[in-house]
Amino acid sequence: MNVRALAAKAIFNVLEKGVSLSVALPEQQQHLTNGKDKALLAELCYGVMRQLPQLDKSVSDCLSKPFKAKQRILHQLLLVGCYQLYFTRIPAHAAISETAEACRQMKFDGLVKVVNGVLRNIQRKEAPLNTDNDTLKYNTPAWFIKRLKSAYPESWADIIEQSHQRPPMWLRNNQLSQTRDQYLTLLAEQEIEASAGDSDDAILLSSPKDVMQLPGFAEGSASVQDGAAQWAATLLTPQADELVLDACAAPGGKTCHTIECEPSISMVAVDFDAKRLERVQQNLDRLNLKAQVIHGDAADIDSWWQGDKFDRILLDAPCSATGVIRRHPDIKWLRKNSDIEELALLQQQIIVHCWKWLKPGGTMLYATCSILPQENSQQIEQFLQRTPDATLAPIAQQSSADDIGWQILPGQNNMDGFYYARLIKAA
């Protein structure tokens, strides 16, 4: 099927059905065999998600009346057409004709002229995209802008700008296979330009690569993991023979990295999502690592664990994911303002329950891929106030000793937005 038609279907599933793009896109890519077509499909879907308000305004202004019911997917198709006209090098005539053909393939023959007419109208106008309000100017929901202005009054606009950038590709060297310097040499031999990151195993590629082009990837020499996420295992500092829990483990990158850092640990990896938990086992298998993988709820450890308390717990809590919008731009449109308070309550429940299962003298590393204080510093501050046997251990990378945890903002040292707080339980 026409790439534009597949893009419209994927975008429809995100915007109308609430499916994440990481699920909706592969569902449509499976209908394609050509690598360039798959790449174009991804470009169209991600591009529309990044520029959605402006594209939507442009399309809506050229429609005499909105599409309804089963025809609604044609609105998404027009977004795809509009994106091509403004943001790609595809010649206008080709973009319009291919999008019109997609309409025909989707069995809307009677509306091909409408699709063609709207796109030709947009092309003729050659008008700049509308920036009349903050949502249009920043292609970001008003509620999120308001929260960012409150949390980061000096830098909120830069945070949004960074969140619109295309993300770099980070690798995590498997220190059980070779040193980072050795892997950098292997990459150089394959003419893959790369540099060392700040954490011990991090490698930043100059440009993204297919993983099968990476030396030894299938054998477990390296993994794909953002530089910010790689700090988890380093900050958790697992020690020999300890019992360690990764409380929200899927898809397993941090689980595997923690074992790579200290192979003698007994690792328990649990997640509430059975489907995503399969990815944990797949990652363990590729890296030839062992862990006890359990389908369970981190807020109800009592129901699935009868063993000893844990020496260390990594709690990468469910969150708004507002720090990884550059990788998942659909987050802006799938999240609602009310989600933040609901997530903060869930995080509170999980951290309190996990704390019960931490040994005296043990370490809990709280992490999120959020940049909102309600889920991060405020969450930890409230926990410390309620928990007499909890102490916050400073993290060397914090910008100030007075900070509650370490907040990484999108784009900082080329990393995603992330938050870490290290808590020690009184002995």
Phi, psi and omega in degrees: 000152177311134182302322181294323178295318178295321178297316179300320180295315180298314181294321176301316181296327177287306190282328184259334184245354177076019178280139179290150181296330179294342174262314186294322182293308179301328178301325180271329179296333181295345178276356182246149177247334183278129182299322180293323178295320178296320179294320178295319178301315179297317180300316181294317182292311180294322180297316179297320180296323181289324188250020193307307184301317181294317179295318181297319179296316181297316180292313183299323180295339182260001178260131179290329174207149184290153173289148180230160174052232187292341179278353186303329181297339178291335174296316177296323178298320178293326174300317178298316178297316180297319179300318180299319183294324186266330194234002178236168179269005178297127179305142185303318182297323180288319180299316182290314183293321179292323179290321176296321177296324176299320177301318179294316181296333180275011174071030174246053185305323183290350182246007179302318180296326178294311179300312179300316183294317180299314183291323177292326177296315178299317180297316182296321182299321184050033182277144174296152180295146187291135178228036188290339176221174185297322180299317178288318183297319185255002182048048186215140180300145183300321182297323181287320176300317180299318179293321179294319178299322179291317184279325186226069186301334182269336191231010186300320182293322178293323178299316178296317179300315179296326181289346178265353180285153175286132187285148175282171177254120177255145172243153172246114176295137175273103185294346175282343180263319182191168175285163178298318180300321178296321180288324175299323176295318178299319178296317180297323179295332177268009181059037174256113185284129184205162179218159180284140175270183184286324179277165194299327187249002189281137177226129180255121177278143179293329176212149182298149180226152170297133185300332181286352173275348184278133182300126174070014184298314182298332180271359175095017181291335182204164177226159174269121179200131182301151182301324180292317181294335182289344179289343185303306183295322180296316182284335177289331178048061179297142180247164186306133171067014180283159173263119188236137177247128166259105196281336176224076202279328188299141005270006169108002180300316182286326174303308183296317181298321180297319178292321178300324180289327181211088187296344184278352183290158168262111186258129174248122180245119182236147174206150182283336185263106184299322181295313180291335179295333177300326179295326178300311181295322178298318178293318177300316182295316181297325183269000180057047180244159182240136174206158175272110184261123187232135172273111184192177184255124179294344177270004180213059181299327181305329187282342184229000182228122178244012182272198181289165171291163188264142176289323180217143178231126171262117179247090174272087196288150171304135186208181182287345181060026181289351177273350184240028181298329179295333175272330184227074185296342177294342178305323182301329186258344178270334179276150173239158180303320182292341180298328188296313179295321179297317179294320179299321177294317178297316178301318180299316180298317183291316183294322178295317181290317179298325180300324178300330185263010176264132179296150169304135184085356183281170182241132170244129175254113178269132183218148169216162170257039178252159174241012182264128183302329181302329181266349190239262186298320179292323177299314182288321178301316179294322178297317180296322179294328183270347193236096185298331184267015179251134177233138177274122177266126182297151176250130188304330185280353178303144180288336179217144178295339181276350181295147174265093183085184184242112178262117174262131180261153181307131179089346180296118185052035179068015183262165172286167173288134184204160178222140177226138169223131183253120185246136179247133179269132182303141182285000000 
